[in-house]
Amino acid sequence: MTAVSLPSASAATTGPSALRSVGSRLWIIAVWTTVIFFIINLLGIIAAVVTSSFATRWLRSWLPSGYTTRWYVSAWEEFQLHDVLLVTFQIVGAVVMLSGLLGVPAAYAMARREFPGKKALMLLFLLPLLVPPVTFGIPLATVLYQSGVGGTMAGVILANLVPTVPFVILVMIPFIEQIDPRVEAAARVFGAGTFKMFIYVLLPLLMPGILASLLLVLVRTIAMFELTFLTAGPTSQTLVVALYYAVFAAGVRAVQSIDAMAVVYMVTTLIWLVIALRFVNPTQMVTRAKRQPAH
Amino acid sequence: MATPAIPLSTRLSARGLDGVTLLVLPAAIVLIALFVYPFGYGLWLSFRPKDGTLLGNYGKFFADPFLYDTIYTTLALAVPVTLMNLFLAVPVAFRVRLMRHQRLLTTILVLPITLGTVLVAEGMLNYFGPQGWFVRALTSTGLFNVSQIKLVHNYWGVFLSLLITGFPFTFLLTLSYVTGIDPGLEQAAATLGARAAERFRHIFLPLLVPGLAITFCLSFVQAYSVFPSAVLLGAPAGPTRVISIAAYQAAFEEYDYSMASAIAMIMGAVQLVVVVAVLAARNLFYRGPAAGAKG
Amino acid sequence: MTLLSSFKSLRLEGVSRDFGVVNALRDLTLEIKRGEFVALLGPSGCGKSTALNCIAGLLPTTRGQIMLDDRRIDTLPTEDRGFGMVFQNYALFPHMTVRNNIGFGLKMRGIPKNEAAPRVEEAIRTVRLDTQAHKLPGQLSGGQQQRVAIARAIAIDPPLVLMDEPLSNLDAKLRLEMRQEIRRIHQSLGCITIYVTHDQDEALSLADRIVVLRDGAIRQVGAPEDLYARPAHLDVAEFMGFRNRINGRVQARDGNRVQLTVAGTTLDGVVQEALTGDTAIAAVRPDDMVPVAPDAHGIDTVVEAIEYRGRDFFGQARSKTGDELFFRSEQRLAPGAAVRLGAEPHRVLVYPGA
């Protein structure tokens, strides 16, 4: 969808007028300068957190006066990171599994059947991705608190399903559509029942798509702040929410300790991002689900 | 004449309703329960204020400048940031589309999206803070002194954070639209005598406007619902008291869920107005495929 | 416009294009006269599209120069060359009507509306799209889109029209129609047309002159009749439809005529390319290869398959040396039957062996 293969003849062109004027050269330099400036600042922001987390004392100087790992030990205890990480993985694991179980079959039905009301369903699956979490998160949190699951782990999991199930569906629909339905027909002709057909034919074919979409769900759920923040109680905070409270209450604890926690969060996210990027293109992080309504 | 009865299941499957179609039900039910119902409930609740009148919440919101000013505050952040992101993203996307190894760049840019606003906020507090590397670098040029530059805990802190997390999002979305345009169209325009600026104005821009409108909407909606960075990097009591802060405070500090729902509804309505206006303007442009029409 | 009124010829002088270490185009030297229709012919990857893109300015050349009469044009950007180009996928602007697509080039040249309008209408009439002019390209059929692409290229009165496999996206019937159309338009304009294709039939039927390219270099330049009857090299022969390759030894020579020994029998042919050793390869079209009397000159084979194709039969046989041969037959031969295949000596083209 996002990958465009250029015809071989033009693959090496640098635009129609290969012969550039001074003006266009300046323009190109300006564009790249902007990009590089942006990236330097971005990497600077990340590096500042990492450096600070290892700093003994860092005031009024370019670099800290010394380095230590003790902030990680103190952050681990102060913020009860052991518990927080456990809760995070339980919530993320449940969200990934449930959105796979709900999303993949729904995507299969959406990709393979034409039925009345399909357009309305498509809208139902698109809206949670288009409406920002804060907007629907507050009424959702209200409902969850009134029904008694607010503040519990179950409530956090339910709230996180709202964007992830549609995400899986929208990633999987084009993936399923490109699998020739005659493959399934052939499996049936050779005597495979529905269950065997699913296990031996469909699942292996769908696996790359399922893997990719669930990895993206995983990364997004670890980083999902708003919904978790609005629905979590003290025992159901994920890492990113705990980090928010720590930053919010800055001054209570040492900056380095908060930064150590931030690094733990960063590493947790980036490990999964690196794994996910083996299976998906970075642009898919935003465009797969978002491009659908464009047509 | 009695025609042989056609079984109900056959009649249903002729309309596309069979076992496979039912697979869509679990996901649909979950989303109706967790998305549609809370929204409807929130809307109903917003008309049941504590004072018992129908429009009490809305009256209160538009009578209290502390509340209705949040709309202006949020728009004053979201609109400039979104436009800035778009104006930066288009030229960069136009250069990057010619790159053969885009993946490294897109991977770097996906970092802030993946890490999320909370981590970026913590990093920015370090990096753009009065003792941070950015301010140090500026003051070391000798052109500024520290007291002149204040980049956190004010409007600009939130602005920068929306730029850093928003630009990659806007850019990746724009890039997917830009690469969706057949490079042959530009070559064709060049052979017909169009210079670079004319090619952009007559070919790319008209084809890109519908996609840019979508990009604007999605980027705007994200910026409009800014929450953690407005608290952590801004001045949440004053200049960056955005509408999501007002909604959050109503729900979780005053425990007035009815008022919180009303604010969430107003928030959604303002977003809807902007999105509908932009999409209506988009309808004035060509919206077909941009890949060079093929019969 | 001054370009068109005065120009006499286009000259490519040693034009080369490298992609990294790959020479996509090597030392292309060619002069094309005004009014000529030249086809660049070759298999995919032979450099024909690269050549076209270099002429259009869509690719910079690595070496050499391109001259329009005495004016050097390879240093000009695409938009200043003023050539018309028809793209393989047409590259019509999807957001403009047919009329605006065709008028785009004139608009870019700043030609006033009242002067441009009649020229656009004329181009529309030339390609017979009078009733479609107000539509968007997406509403047209493939053949109609093709016509728009041609009209758009010729509306600017270019000295040179470049066509990059313009018919490859059309079905067989439409392709034949459009061939005649393209030929007619070319004749009515009197410009140079350079036409890239991998389809030898297209090149033979359209061009005044064919340039066969391979691995980025010219293999042969000639009129269609020359190329069809007398390919200069074995690879050109194969590309022109000489499907039978027969390995043999040179037995006797008399000027151009040569006798080859193939597995004990004799085959007569004419030398096309100077022979270097005593091994040689004969190339014969399947239609010239027929069963002959057992005592005539030819090759002994065993029939492997035979199929009826209307007027006659098309057969496949294998010689004693293992060469696979295709032939034409008046009778249905049974698979497994032994048959001697021969051809008129002037239809057997002999090239140096490997």
XYZ file of C-alpha atoms in Angstrom, chain A residues 26-257:
232
model
C 19.611 25.838 -2.281
C 16.098 24.533 -1.815
C 17.373 20.977 -1.418
C 19.978 22.100 1.106
C 17.305 23.977 3.068
C 15.045 20.928 3.182
C 17.784 18.593 4.358
C 18.985 21.107 6.932
C 15.492 21.156 8.404
C 15.373 17.360 8.531
C 18.799 17.073 10.112
C 17.996 19.798 12.658
C 14.838 17.955 13.600
C 16.609 14.617 13.969
C 19.470 16.093 16.023
C 16.991 17.577 18.482
C 14.989 14.368 18.597
C 18.067 12.292 19.339
C 19.186 14.971 21.793
C 15.952 14.609 23.733
C 16.406 10.852 23.989
C 20.117 11.125 24.797
C 19.395 13.680 27.528
C 17.132 11.198 29.311
C 19.657 8.372 29.037
C 22.591 10.539 30.150
C 20.670 11.929 33.098
C 19.670 8.448 34.261
C 23.351 7.544 34.672
C 24.434 10.879 36.161
C 25.659 11.249 39.725
C 25.181 14.993 39.692
C 24.323 17.092 36.646
C 23.974 20.804 37.172
C 25.164 23.764 35.124
C 27.410 21.772 32.812
C 27.310 20.044 29.410
C 27.887 16.628 30.903
C 27.364 15.136 34.374
C 30.211 15.202 36.859
C 30.175 11.391 37.182
C 28.317 8.273 36.211
C 26.511 5.638 38.246
C 23.855 2.950 37.874
C 22.411 3.397 41.339
C 19.402 5.380 40.079
C 18.112 2.241 38.440
C 18.197 0.442 41.755
C 16.426 3.271 43.523
C 13.881 3.728 40.733
C 13.160 0.014 40.848
C 12.304 0.281 44.527
C 10.773 3.744 44.689
C 8.394 3.252 41.802
C 7.793 -0.448 42.472
C 8.819 -1.107 38.895
C 8.633 -4.823 39.454
C 4.900 -4.622 40.053
C 4.335 -2.002 37.398
C 6.140 -4.054 34.760
C 4.193 -7.142 35.730
C 0.895 -5.263 35.443
C 1.993 -3.733 32.141
C 2.811 -7.081 30.598
C -0.376 -8.672 31.862
C -2.479 -5.859 30.432
C -0.582 -5.703 27.155
C -0.648 -9.475 26.772
C -4.380 -9.625 27.360
C -5.039 -6.737 24.971
C -2.906 -8.325 22.239
C -4.586 -11.714 22.598
C -8.122 -10.386 22.787
C -7.718 -7.986 19.905
C -6.300 -10.829 17.817
C -9.146 -13.162 18.737
C -11.791 -10.528 18.074
C -10.154 -8.687 15.210
C -8.883 -11.439 12.908
C -12.222 -13.303 12.501
C -14.030 -9.995 12.005
C -11.477 -8.953 9.383
C -11.970 -12.296 7.658
C -15.722 -11.763 7.456
C -15.271 -8.182 6.269
C -12.777 -9.231 3.589
C -14.681 -12.241 2.273
C -18.371 -11.346 2.428
C -20.645 -8.663 1.062
C -23.612 -8.198 3.362
C -26.152 -5.540 4.220
C -24.848 -3.114 6.801
C -21.210 -3.669 5.915
C -20.609 0.042 5.339
C -22.041 0.901 8.767
C -19.788 -1.722 10.367
C -16.794 -0.297 8.541
C -17.638 3.087 10.017
C -17.906 1.494 13.453
C -14.396 0.097 13.002
C -12.979 3.355 11.674
C -14.337 5.805 14.222
C -12.392 4.589 17.277
C -9.183 5.170 15.303
C -10.206 8.622 14.154
C -11.688 9.970 17.383
C -8.833 10.795 19.764
C -8.678 8.706 22.969
C -9.295 11.615 25.350
C -12.601 12.430 23.654
C -14.145 8.981 24.013
C -12.021 8.045 27.016
C -13.912 10.269 29.473
C -17.405 8.893 28.768
C -15.899 5.394 28.562
C -14.207 5.821 31.935
C -17.503 7.076 33.355
C -19.321 3.960 32.172
C -16.530 1.682 33.411
C -16.471 3.289 36.859
C -20.256 3.089 37.144
C -20.255 -0.595 36.221
C -17.544 -1.307 38.776
C -14.631 -2.257 36.517
C -13.143 1.234 36.520
C -9.752 1.293 38.185
C -9.266 -2.451 37.783
C -7.041 -4.276 35.388
C -10.097 -5.556 33.518
C -11.260 -1.994 32.964
C -7.895 -0.959 31.553
C -7.894 -3.967 29.224
C -11.431 -3.234 28.001
C -10.631 0.427 27.374
C -7.512 -0.464 25.400
C -9.485 -2.815 23.165
C -11.427 0.104 21.708
C -8.639 1.285 19.381
C -6.760 -2.015 19.030
C -9.566 -4.241 17.729
C -10.354 -1.848 14.844
C -6.625 -1.513 14.215
C -6.212 -5.278 13.777
C -9.297 -5.391 11.557
C -8.110 -2.599 9.289
C -4.606 -4.021 8.962
C -5.897 -7.518 8.278
C -8.629 -6.730 5.717
C -6.279 -5.885 2.829
C -4.011 -8.713 3.907
C -6.825 -11.266 3.727
C -8.176 -9.786 0.505
C -4.916 -10.490 -1.284
C -5.108 -14.195 -0.437
C -6.871 -15.905 -3.312
C -10.168 -17.429 -2.055
C -9.617 -20.262 -4.539
C -6.854 -21.529 -2.239
C -9.508 -22.157 0.392
C -11.837 -23.684 -2.193
C -9.032 -25.984 -3.315
C -8.428 -27.097 0.269
C -12.110 -27.971 0.575
C -12.065 -29.868 -2.730
C -9.203 -31.956 -1.381
C -11.327 -32.826 1.619
C -10.317 -30.420 4.365
C -13.129 -29.558 6.739
C -13.561 -26.037 8.078
C -11.348 -26.682 11.079
C -8.568 -28.421 9.135
C -8.773 -25.813 6.412
C -8.305 -23.128 9.024
C -5.389 -24.855 10.770
C -3.459 -26.074 7.728
C -4.269 -23.535 5.042
C -5.620 -20.276 6.350
C -3.597 -19.826 9.508
C -0.171 -20.304 7.882
C -1.151 -17.894 5.113
C -2.465 -15.304 7.564
C 0.366 -15.670 10.065
C 2.609 -12.877 8.727
C -0.275 -10.418 8.785
C -1.455 -11.490 12.235
C 2.064 -11.254 13.580
C 2.589 -7.800 12.126
C -0.708 -6.404 13.326
C -0.373 -7.859 16.828
C 3.173 -6.545 17.191
C 1.918 -3.102 16.252
C -0.903 -3.479 18.779
C 1.685 -4.449 21.374
C 3.851 -1.400 20.738
C 0.839 0.909 20.669
C -0.619 -0.515 23.880
C 2.623 -0.133 25.829
C 2.684 3.513 24.756
C -1.075 4.120 25.084
C -1.274 6.778 27.746
C -4.675 8.473 27.669
C -7.023 5.499 27.884
C -4.977 3.726 30.539
C -4.586 6.947 32.496
C -8.331 7.589 32.519
C -9.314 4.066 33.541
C -6.432 2.814 35.724
C -6.452 2.675 39.494
C -3.405 2.467 41.775
C -2.961 -1.276 41.172
C -3.608 -1.255 37.446
C -1.138 1.377 36.251
C 0.999 0.590 33.264
C 4.561 1.806 32.945
C 3.696 4.872 30.883
C 1.073 6.030 33.394
C 3.459 5.458 36.299
C 6.010 7.523 34.395
C 3.468 10.310 33.952
C 2.731 10.447 37.666
C 6.440 10.453 38.434
C 7.096 13.362 36.048
C 3.954 15.131 37.286
C 5.191 14.922 40.850
C 8.727 15.924 39.876
C 10.576 17.480 42.758
C 9.452 14.748 45.091
C 12.042 12.395 43.689
C 15.430 12.871 42.099
C 15.299 13.708 38.380
C 17.791 10.937 37.663
C 15.505 8.402 39.267
